[in-house]
Amino acid sequence: MTPSITDSWLPARPRAIALVLHGGAEHGTDPLDGRSLPWRRGRTLARHLAAAVTRDDIGVLLLRYRVKGWNAGHDAVPPPVADARWALDEIARTHDLPVAVLGHSMGARTGVAVADHPSMRGVVALAPWLPPDDPVAPLTGKLLRAAHGRRDRITSPRATRAFVARAAAVADAEFTDMGAVGHYLLRRMALWDAYAAASVREVLAPG
């Protein structure tokens, strides 16, 4: 099983790329296919983002990981991180453009881990999974825009606030409270979509 960029929305002459990273689970080695719920949520997120930003000459690509889990300790590098680095290398090879990651849940954690890639401008993190012992160093000199709802019972808005506060020592980092919403971006979807599009534009602003 290999990672794959399953969907792309590219303007005629893109000036930048938004790479969408979907969620997953803490553990799990099952391979992912088109029936994966986290990938399908990521596809909806990517489609909505593309409708908003391709007019700004920003292309949107969606990555599907090899397996569903973060699986820390199973490999030297968590599989989603290796897959995201593969995708960033492919984007650099085929487009050579600046990149923002839009990540949901585990996808946001993955985006932070690969933020030190030369192509990366920053990370937009929706309902992110950001444990307190994860390093902020990959974000050095980059942008982090993180949003979380107060009713999230899957990942912790408090942990996200704390991570953003730590990241502010090395990055341009901001936290946004999305109000009384949960983890899966289903309530106030239009608000999530607007936040995602505005933040991707900010990360990829010309100059």
Coordinates of N, CA and C in Angstrom, one line a residue:
M1 N 0.9 -1.2 0.0 CA 0.0 0.0 0.0 C 0.9 1.2 0.0
T2 N 0.5 2.2 -0.8 CA 1.3 3.4 -0.9 C 0.4 4.6 -0.7
P3 N 1.0 5.8 -0.2 CA 0.2 7.0 -0.1 C -0.2 7.5 -1.5
S4 N -1.2 8.2 -1.5 CA -1.6 8.7 -2.9 C -2.3 10.1 -2.7
I5 N -2.0 10.9 -3.7 CA -2.8 12.2 -3.9 C -4.0 11.8 -4.7
T6 N -5.2 11.7 -4.0 CA -6.3 11.1 -4.7 C -7.1 12.1 -5.5
D7 N -7.1 13.4 -5.1 CA -7.9 14.4 -5.7 C -7.1 15.7 -5.9
S8 N -7.3 16.4 -6.9 CA -6.7 17.7 -7.1 C -7.6 18.7 -7.8
W9 N -7.5 19.9 -7.4 CA -8.2 21.1 -8.0 C -7.2 22.1 -8.3
L10 N -6.8 22.3 -9.5 CA -5.7 23.1 -9.9 C -6.2 24.2 -10.9
P11 N -5.9 25.5 -10.6 CA -6.2 26.5 -11.5 C -5.2 26.4 -12.7
A12 N -5.4 27.2 -13.7 CA -4.5 27.1 -14.9 C -3.1 27.4 -14.6
R13 N -2.9 28.4 -13.8 CA -1.5 28.8 -13.4 C -1.5 29.0 -11.9
P14 N -1.4 27.9 -11.1 CA -1.3 28.0 -9.6 C -0.1 28.8 -9.2
R15 N -0.3 29.6 -8.1 CA 0.9 30.3 -7.5 C 1.3 29.6 -6.2
A16 N 0.4 28.7 -5.7 CA 0.6 28.1 -4.4 C -0.3 26.8 -4.3
I17 N 0.0 26.0 -3.4 CA -0.7 24.7 -3.2 C -1.2 24.6 -1.7
A18 N -2.4 24.2 -1.5 CA -2.9 23.8 -0.2 C -3.0 22.3 -0.2
L19 N -2.3 21.6 0.7 CA -2.3 20.2 0.8 C -3.2 19.8 2.0
V20 N -4.3 19.1 1.7 CA -5.3 18.7 2.8 C -4.9 17.4 3.3
L21 N -4.8 17.3 4.7 CA -4.4 16.1 5.4 C -5.6 15.7 6.3
H22 N -6.1 14.5 6.0 CA -7.3 14.1 6.8 C -6.9 13.5 8.1
G23 N -7.9 13.2 8.9 CA -7.7 12.7 10.3 C -7.5 11.2 10.3
G24 N -7.4 10.6 11.4 CA -7.1 9.2 11.6 C -7.4 8.7 13.0
A25 N -6.5 7.9 13.5 CA -6.6 7.3 14.8 C -5.3 7.2 15.5
E26 N -5.3 7.1 16.8 CA -4.0 6.9 17.5 C -3.3 5.7 17.1
H27 N -4.0 4.6 16.9 CA -3.5 3.3 16.5 C -4.3 2.7 15.4
G28 N -3.7 1.9 14.5 CA -4.4 1.2 13.5 C -3.5 1.0 12.2
T29 N -3.4 -0.2 11.8 CA -2.6 -0.5 10.6 C -3.4 -0.9 9.4
D30 N -4.8 -0.8 9.6 CA -5.6 -1.2 8.4 C -5.3 -0.2 7.3
P31 N -5.2 -0.7 6.0 CA -5.0 0.2 4.9 C -6.2 1.0 4.6
L32 N -6.0 2.2 4.0 CA -7.1 3.1 3.7 C -7.5 3.0 2.3
D33 N -8.8 3.1 2.0 CA -9.3 3.1 0.7 C -10.4 4.2 0.6
G34 N -11.2 4.2 -0.5 CA -12.2 5.2 -0.7 C -13.4 5.1 0.3
R35 N -13.4 4.1 1.1 CA -14.5 3.9 2.1 C -14.1 4.5 3.5
S36 N -12.9 5.0 3.6 CA -12.4 5.5 4.9 C -13.2 6.8 5.2
L37 N -13.8 6.8 6.4 CA -14.6 8.0 6.8 C -13.7 9.2 7.0
P38 N -12.5 9.1 7.7 CA -11.7 10.3 7.8 C -11.2 10.9 6.4
W39 N -10.9 10.0 5.5 CA -10.5 10.5 4.2 C -11.7 11.1 3.5
R40 N -12.9 10.5 3.6 CA -14.1 11.1 3.0 C -14.4 12.5 3.6
R41 N -14.2 12.7 4.9 CA -14.4 14.0 5.5 C -13.4 14.9 5.0
G42 N -12.1 14.4 4.8 CA -11.1 15.3 4.2 C -11.4 15.7 2.8
R43 N -12.1 14.8 2.1 CA -12.4 15.1 0.7 C -13.5 16.2 0.6
T44 N -14.4 16.2 1.5 CA -15.4 17.2 1.6 C -14.8 18.5 1.9
L45 N -13.9 18.5 2.9 CA -13.1 19.7 3.3 C -12.3 20.3 2.2
A46 N -11.6 19.4 1.4 CA -10.8 19.8 0.3 C -11.7 20.4 -0.8
R47 N -12.8 19.8 -1.1 CA -13.7 20.3 -2.1 C -14.2 21.7 -1.8
H48 N -14.6 21.9 -0.5 CA -15.1 23.2 -0.1 C -14.0 24.2 -0.2
L49 N -12.8 23.8 0.2 CA -11.7 24.8 0.2 C -11.4 25.2 -1.3
A50 N -11.4 24.2 -2.2 CA -11.1 24.5 -3.6 C -12.1 25.4 -4.2
A51 N -13.4 25.3 -3.8 CA -14.4 26.2 -4.3 C -14.1 27.7 -3.9
A52 N -13.4 27.8 -2.8 CA -13.1 29.2 -2.3 C -11.8 29.7 -2.8
V53 N -10.8 28.9 -2.9 CA -9.4 29.5 -3.1 C -8.8 29.3 -4.5
T54 N -9.4 28.4 -5.4 CA -8.8 28.3 -6.7 C -8.9 29.6 -7.5
R55 N -9.9 30.4 -7.2 CA -10.1 31.7 -7.8 C -8.9 32.7 -7.5
D56 N -8.2 32.3 -6.4 CA -7.0 33.1 -6.0 C -5.7 32.4 -6.5
D57 N -5.9 31.5 -7.4 CA -4.8 30.8 -8.0 C -4.0 29.9 -7.0
I58 N -4.8 29.4 -6.1 CA -4.3 28.4 -5.1 C -4.8 27.0 -5.5
G59 N -4.0 26.1 -5.8 CA -4.4 24.7 -6.0 C -4.6 24.0 -4.7
V60 N -5.5 22.9 -4.8 CA -5.8 22.1 -3.6 C -5.6 20.6 -4.0
L61 N -4.8 20.0 -3.1 CA -4.5 18.5 -3.3 C -4.9 17.8 -2.0
L62 N -5.4 16.6 -2.2 CA -5.8 15.8 -1.0 C -5.0 14.5 -1.0
L63 N -4.3 14.3 0.2 CA -3.5 13.1 0.4 C -4.3 12.0 1.1
R64 N -4.2 10.8 0.7 CA -4.7 9.7 1.5 C -3.5 8.9 2.0
Y65 N -3.5 8.7 3.3 CA -2.4 7.9 3.9 C -2.4 6.5 3.6
R66 N -1.4 5.8 3.9 CA -1.3 4.3 3.7 C -2.2 3.6 4.7
V67 N -2.1 4.0 6.0 CA -2.9 3.3 7.1 C -3.5 4.4 7.9
K68 N -4.5 4.0 8.7 CA -5.3 5.0 9.4 C -4.7 5.5 10.7
G69 N -3.7 4.8 11.3 CA -3.2 5.2 12.6 C -1.9 6.0 12.6
W70 N -1.7 6.8 13.7 CA -0.4 7.5 13.9 C 0.6 6.5 14.2
N71 N 0.3 5.5 15.1 CA 1.2 4.4 15.4 C 2.6 4.8 15.9
A72 N 2.6 5.7 16.8 CA 3.9 6.1 17.4 C 4.6 4.9 18.0
G73 N 5.9 4.7 17.7 CA 6.6 3.6 18.3 C 6.7 2.4 17.4
H74 N 5.8 2.3 16.4 CA 5.8 1.1 15.5 C 6.9 1.3 14.5
D75 N 7.1 2.6 14.1 CA 8.2 2.9 13.1 C 9.0 4.1 13.6
A76 N 10.1 4.3 13.1 CA 10.9 5.5 13.5 C 10.2 6.8 13.2
V77 N 9.5 6.8 12.1 CA 8.7 8.0 11.8 C 7.2 7.5 11.6
P78 N 6.3 8.2 12.3 CA 4.9 7.8 12.2 C 4.5 7.7 10.7
P79 N 3.7 6.7 10.3 CA 3.4 6.6 8.9 C 2.7 7.8 8.3
P80 N 1.8 8.5 8.9 CA 1.2 9.7 8.3 C 2.3 10.8 8.0
V81 N 3.3 10.9 8.9 CA 4.3 11.9 8.7 C 5.2 11.5 7.5
A82 N 5.5 10.2 7.3 CA 6.3 9.8 6.2 C 5.5 10.0 4.9
D83 N 4.2 9.8 5.0 CA 3.3 10.0 3.8 C 3.2 11.5 3.4
A84 N 3.1 12.3 4.4 CA 3.0 13.8 4.1 C 4.3 14.3 3.5
R85 N 5.4 13.8 4.0 CA 6.7 14.2 3.5 C 6.8 13.7 2.0
W86 N 6.4 12.5 1.7 CA 6.3 12.1 0.3 C 5.5 13.0 -0.5
A87 N 4.3 13.4 0.0 CA 3.5 14.3 -0.8 C 4.1 15.7 -1.0
L88 N 4.8 16.2 0.0 CA 5.5 17.5 -0.2 C 6.6 17.4 -1.2
D89 N 7.3 16.3 -1.1 CA 8.4 16.1 -2.1 C 7.8 16.0 -3.5
E90 N 6.7 15.3 -3.7 CA 6.0 15.2 -5.0 C 5.6 16.6 -5.5
I91 N 5.0 17.4 -4.6 CA 4.6 18.8 -5.0 C 5.8 19.6 -5.4
A92 N 6.9 19.5 -4.6 CA 8.1 20.2 -5.0 C 8.6 19.8 -6.3
R93 N 8.5 18.5 -6.6 CA 9.1 18.0 -7.9 C 8.2 18.4 -9.1
T94 N 6.9 18.4 -8.9 CA 6.0 18.7 -10.0 C 5.5 20.1 -10.1
H95 N 5.5 20.9 -9.0 CA 5.0 22.2 -9.1 C 6.0 23.3 -8.6
D96 N 6.9 22.9 -7.6 CA 7.8 23.9 -7.0 C 7.2 25.2 -6.6
L97 N 6.1 25.0 -5.8 CA 5.4 26.2 -5.3 C 5.3 26.1 -3.8
P98 N 5.1 27.3 -3.1 CA 4.9 27.3 -1.7 C 3.6 26.5 -1.3
V99 N 3.6 25.9 -0.1 CA 2.6 25.0 0.3 C 2.1 25.4 1.7
A100 N 0.8 25.3 1.9 CA 0.1 25.4 3.2 C -0.5 24.0 3.4
V101 N -0.4 23.5 4.6 CA -1.2 22.3 5.0 C -2.5 22.7 5.7
L102 N -3.6 22.2 5.3 CA -4.9 22.3 6.0 C -5.1 20.9 6.5
G103 N -5.0 20.8 7.9 CA -5.2 19.4 8.5 C -6.3 19.4 9.5
H104 N -7.0 18.3 9.5 CA -8.1 18.1 10.5 C -7.6 17.0 11.5
S105 N -7.7 17.2 12.8 CA -7.4 16.2 13.8 C -6.0 15.7 13.7
M106 N -5.8 14.4 13.4 CA -4.5 13.8 13.2 C -3.8 14.5 12.0
G107 N -4.5 15.0 11.0 CA -3.9 15.6 9.9 C -3.2 16.9 10.3
A108 N -3.7 17.6 11.3 CA -3.1 18.8 11.8 C -1.8 18.5 12.5
R109 N -1.8 17.4 13.3 CA -0.6 17.0 14.0 C 0.5 16.6 12.9
T110 N 0.0 15.9 11.9 CA 1.0 15.6 10.8 C 1.5 16.8 10.2
G111 N 0.7 17.8 9.9 CA 1.1 19.0 9.3 C 2.2 19.7 10.1
V112 N 2.0 19.8 11.4 CA 3.0 20.4 12.3 C 4.3 19.7 12.2
A113 N 4.2 18.4 12.1 CA 5.5 17.5 12.1 C 6.3 17.8 10.9
V114 N 5.6 18.1 9.8 CA 6.3 18.3 8.5 C 6.5 19.8 8.1
A115 N 6.2 20.7 9.0 CA 6.2 22.1 8.7 C 7.6 22.6 8.4
D116 N 8.7 21.8 8.8 CA 10.0 22.2 8.4 C 10.4 21.9 7.0
H117 N 9.5 21.3 6.2 CA 9.8 21.1 4.8 C 10.1 22.4 4.1
P118 N 11.0 22.5 3.2 CA 11.4 23.8 2.6 C 10.2 24.4 1.8
S119 N 9.3 23.7 1.3 CA 8.2 24.2 0.6 C 7.1 24.9 1.5
M120 N 7.1 24.5 2.8 CA 6.0 24.8 3.7 C 6.0 26.3 4.1
R121 N 4.9 26.9 4.0 CA 4.7 28.3 4.6 C 4.0 28.2 6.0
G122 N 3.2 27.2 6.2 CA 2.5 27.1 7.5 C 1.4 26.1 7.5
V123 N 0.7 26.0 8.6 CA -0.3 25.0 8.9 C -1.6 25.6 9.4
V124 N -2.7 25.2 8.8 CA -4.0 25.5 9.3 C -4.6 24.3 9.9
A125 N -4.9 24.4 11.2 CA -5.2 23.2 12.0 C -6.6 23.3 12.5
L126 N -7.5 22.4 12.1 CA -8.9 22.3 12.5 C -9.1 21.2 13.5
A127 N -9.6 21.5 14.7 CA -9.9 20.6 15.7 C -8.6 19.6 15.9
P128 N -7.4 20.2 16.1 CA -6.2 19.4 15.9 C -6.0 18.5 17.1
W129 N -5.2 17.5 16.9 CA -4.7 16.6 17.9 C -3.2 17.0 18.1
L130 N -3.0 17.7 19.2 CA -1.7 18.3 19.5 C -1.2 18.0 20.9
P131 N -0.7 16.8 21.1 CA -0.3 16.4 22.5 C 0.8 17.4 23.1
P132 N 0.8 17.5 24.4 CA 1.7 18.5 25.0 C 3.2 18.2 24.9
D133 N 3.6 17.0 24.5 CA 5.0 16.7 24.3 C 5.4 16.8 22.9
D134 N 4.5 17.1 22.0 CA 4.9 17.3 20.6 C 5.8 18.5 20.4
P135 N 6.9 18.5 19.7 CA 7.7 19.7 19.5 C 7.1 20.7 18.6
V136 N 7.5 22.0 18.9 CA 7.0 23.1 18.1 C 8.1 23.5 17.1
A137 N 9.3 23.0 17.3 CA 10.5 23.4 16.5 C 10.2 23.4 15.0
P138 N 9.5 22.3 14.4 CA 9.3 22.3 13.0 C 8.6 23.6 12.4
L139 N 7.9 24.3 13.3 CA 7.1 25.5 12.9 C 8.0 26.8 12.9
T140 N 9.2 26.7 13.2 CA 10.1 27.8 13.3 C 10.0 28.7 12.1
G141 N 9.7 29.9 12.2 CA 9.6 30.9 11.1 C 8.4 30.7 10.2
K142 N 7.4 29.8 10.6 CA 6.2 29.6 9.8 C 5.0 30.2 10.5
L143 N 3.8 29.9 9.9 CA 2.6 30.4 10.4 C 1.8 29.2 10.9
L144 N 1.1 29.3 12.0 CA 0.2 28.3 12.6 C -1.1 29.0 12.9
R145 N -2.2 28.6 12.3 CA -3.5 29.0 12.6 C -4.4 27.8 13.0
A146 N -4.8 27.8 14.3 CA -5.5 26.7 14.9 C -6.8 27.1 15.4
A147 N -7.8 26.3 15.1 CA -9.2 26.5 15.5 C -9.8 25.3 16.2
H148 N -10.5 25.5 17.3 CA -11.1 24.4 18.0 C -12.4 24.8 18.6
G149 N -13.3 23.8 18.7 CA -14.6 24.0 19.3 C -14.6 23.6 20.7
R150 N -15.4 24.2 21.6 CA -15.4 24.0 23.0 C -16.1 22.6 23.4
R151 N -16.9 22.1 22.5 CA -17.6 20.8 22.8 C -16.9 19.6 22.1
D152 N -15.6 19.8 21.7 CA -14.9 18.7 21.2 C -14.5 17.7 22.3
R153 N -14.9 16.4 22.1 CA -14.6 15.4 23.1 C -13.6 14.4 22.6
I154 N -13.2 14.6 21.3 CA -12.2 13.7 20.7 C -10.8 14.2 20.9
T155 N -10.6 15.5 20.6 CA -9.3 16.1 20.8 C -9.6 17.3 21.7
S156 N -8.5 17.9 22.3 CA -8.6 18.8 23.4 C -8.4 20.3 23.0
P157 N -9.4 21.1 23.1 CA -9.2 22.5 22.8 C -8.2 23.2 23.8
R158 N -8.2 22.7 25.0 CA -7.2 23.2 26.0 C -5.8 22.9 25.6
A159 N -5.6 21.7 25.1 CA -4.3 21.3 24.6 C -3.9 22.1 23.4
T160 N -4.8 22.4 22.5 CA -4.5 23.2 21.4 C -4.1 24.6 21.8
R161 N -4.8 25.2 22.7 CA -4.4 26.6 23.2 C -3.0 26.5 23.8
A162 N -2.7 25.5 24.6 CA -1.4 25.4 25.2 C -0.3 25.2 24.1
F163 N -0.6 24.4 23.1 CA 0.4 24.2 22.0 C 0.6 25.5 21.2
V164 N -0.4 26.2 20.9 CA -0.3 27.5 20.2 C 0.5 28.5 21.0
A165 N 0.3 28.5 22.3 CA 1.1 29.4 23.2 C 2.6 29.0 23.1
R166 N 2.9 27.8 23.1 CA 4.3 27.3 23.0 C 4.9 27.7 21.6
A167 N 4.1 27.4 20.6 CA 4.5 27.7 19.2 C 4.8 29.1 19.0
A168 N 4.1 30.0 19.7 CA 4.3 31.5 19.5 C 5.7 31.9 19.8
A169 N 6.5 31.1 20.5 CA 7.9 31.5 20.7 C 8.7 31.3 19.5
V170 N 8.3 30.5 18.5 CA 9.1 30.3 17.3 C 8.4 30.6 16.0
A171 N 7.0 30.9 16.1 CA 6.2 31.0 14.9 C 5.2 32.1 15.1
D172 N 4.6 32.5 14.0 CA 3.4 33.4 14.0 C 2.2 32.4 14.2
A173 N 1.8 32.4 15.5 CA 0.8 31.3 15.9 C -0.4 32.0 16.5
E174 N -1.6 31.6 16.1 CA -2.9 32.2 16.6 C -3.9 31.0 16.8
F175 N -4.7 31.2 17.9 CA -5.8 30.3 18.2 C -7.1 31.0 18.0
T176 N -8.1 30.2 17.5 CA -9.4 30.7 17.3 C -10.4 29.8 18.0
D177 N -11.3 30.3 18.8 CA -12.3 29.6 19.5 C -13.5 29.5 18.5
M178 N -13.9 28.3 18.1 CA -15.0 28.2 17.2 C -16.4 28.1 17.8
G179 N -16.4 28.2 19.2 CA -17.7 28.2 19.9 C -18.1 26.8 20.3
A180 N -19.4 26.6 20.5 CA -20.0 25.4 21.0 C -20.2 24.3 19.9
V181 N -19.1 23.9 19.4 CA -19.1 22.8 18.3 C -18.2 21.7 18.7
G182 N -18.4 20.6 18.0 CA -17.6 19.4 18.3 C -16.5 19.1 17.3
H183 N -16.1 17.9 17.2 CA -14.9 17.5 16.5 C -15.0 17.4 15.0
Y184 N -16.1 17.0 14.5 CA -16.1 16.5 13.1 C -16.5 17.5 12.1
L185 N -16.5 18.8 12.4 CA -16.7 19.9 11.5 C -18.1 19.9 10.9
L186 N -19.1 19.2 11.5 CA -20.4 19.1 11.0 C -21.3 20.2 11.4
R187 N -21.2 20.7 12.6 CA -22.0 21.9 13.0 C -21.3 23.1 12.6
R188 N -22.1 24.1 12.1 CA -21.5 25.4 11.6 C -20.4 25.1 10.6
M189 N -20.8 24.2 9.6 CA -19.8 23.8 8.6 C -19.4 25.1 7.8
A190 N -20.3 25.9 7.5 CA -19.9 27.1 6.7 C -18.9 28.0 7.5
L191 N -19.0 28.0 8.8 CA -18.0 28.8 9.6 C -16.6 28.1 9.5
W192 N -16.6 26.8 9.6 CA -15.3 26.1 9.5 C -14.7 26.3 8.1
D193 N -15.6 26.2 7.1 CA -15.1 26.4 5.7 C -14.5 27.8 5.5
A194 N -15.2 28.8 6.0 CA -14.8 30.2 5.9 C -13.4 30.4 6.6
Y195 N -13.3 29.8 7.8 CA -12.1 30.0 8.6 C -10.9 29.3 7.8
A196 N -11.2 28.1 7.3 CA -10.1 27.4 6.6 C -9.7 28.1 5.4
A197 N -10.6 28.7 4.6 CA -10.2 29.4 3.4 C -9.5 30.7 3.7
A198 N -10.0 31.4 4.7 CA -9.3 32.7 5.0 C -7.9 32.4 5.6
S199 N -7.7 31.3 6.4 CA -6.4 31.1 7.0 C -5.5 30.5 5.9
V200 N -5.9 29.7 5.0 CA -5.0 29.3 3.9 C -4.6 30.5 3.1
R201 N -5.5 31.4 2.8 CA -5.1 32.6 2.0 C -4.1 33.4 2.8
E202 N -4.2 33.5 4.1 CA -3.3 34.2 4.9 C -1.9 33.6 4.9
V203 N -1.9 32.2 5.1 CA -0.6 31.5 5.0 C 0.1 31.7 3.7
L204 N -0.7 31.7 2.6 CA -0.1 31.7 1.3 C -0.2 33.1 0.6
A205 N -0.3 34.1 1.4 CA -0.4 35.5 0.9 C 0.9 35.8 0.1
P206 N 0.7 36.4 -1.1 CA 1.9 36.7 -1.9 C 2.9 37.6 -1.1
G207 N 4.1 37.3 -1.3 CA 5.2 38.1 -0.6 C 5.3 37.8 0.9

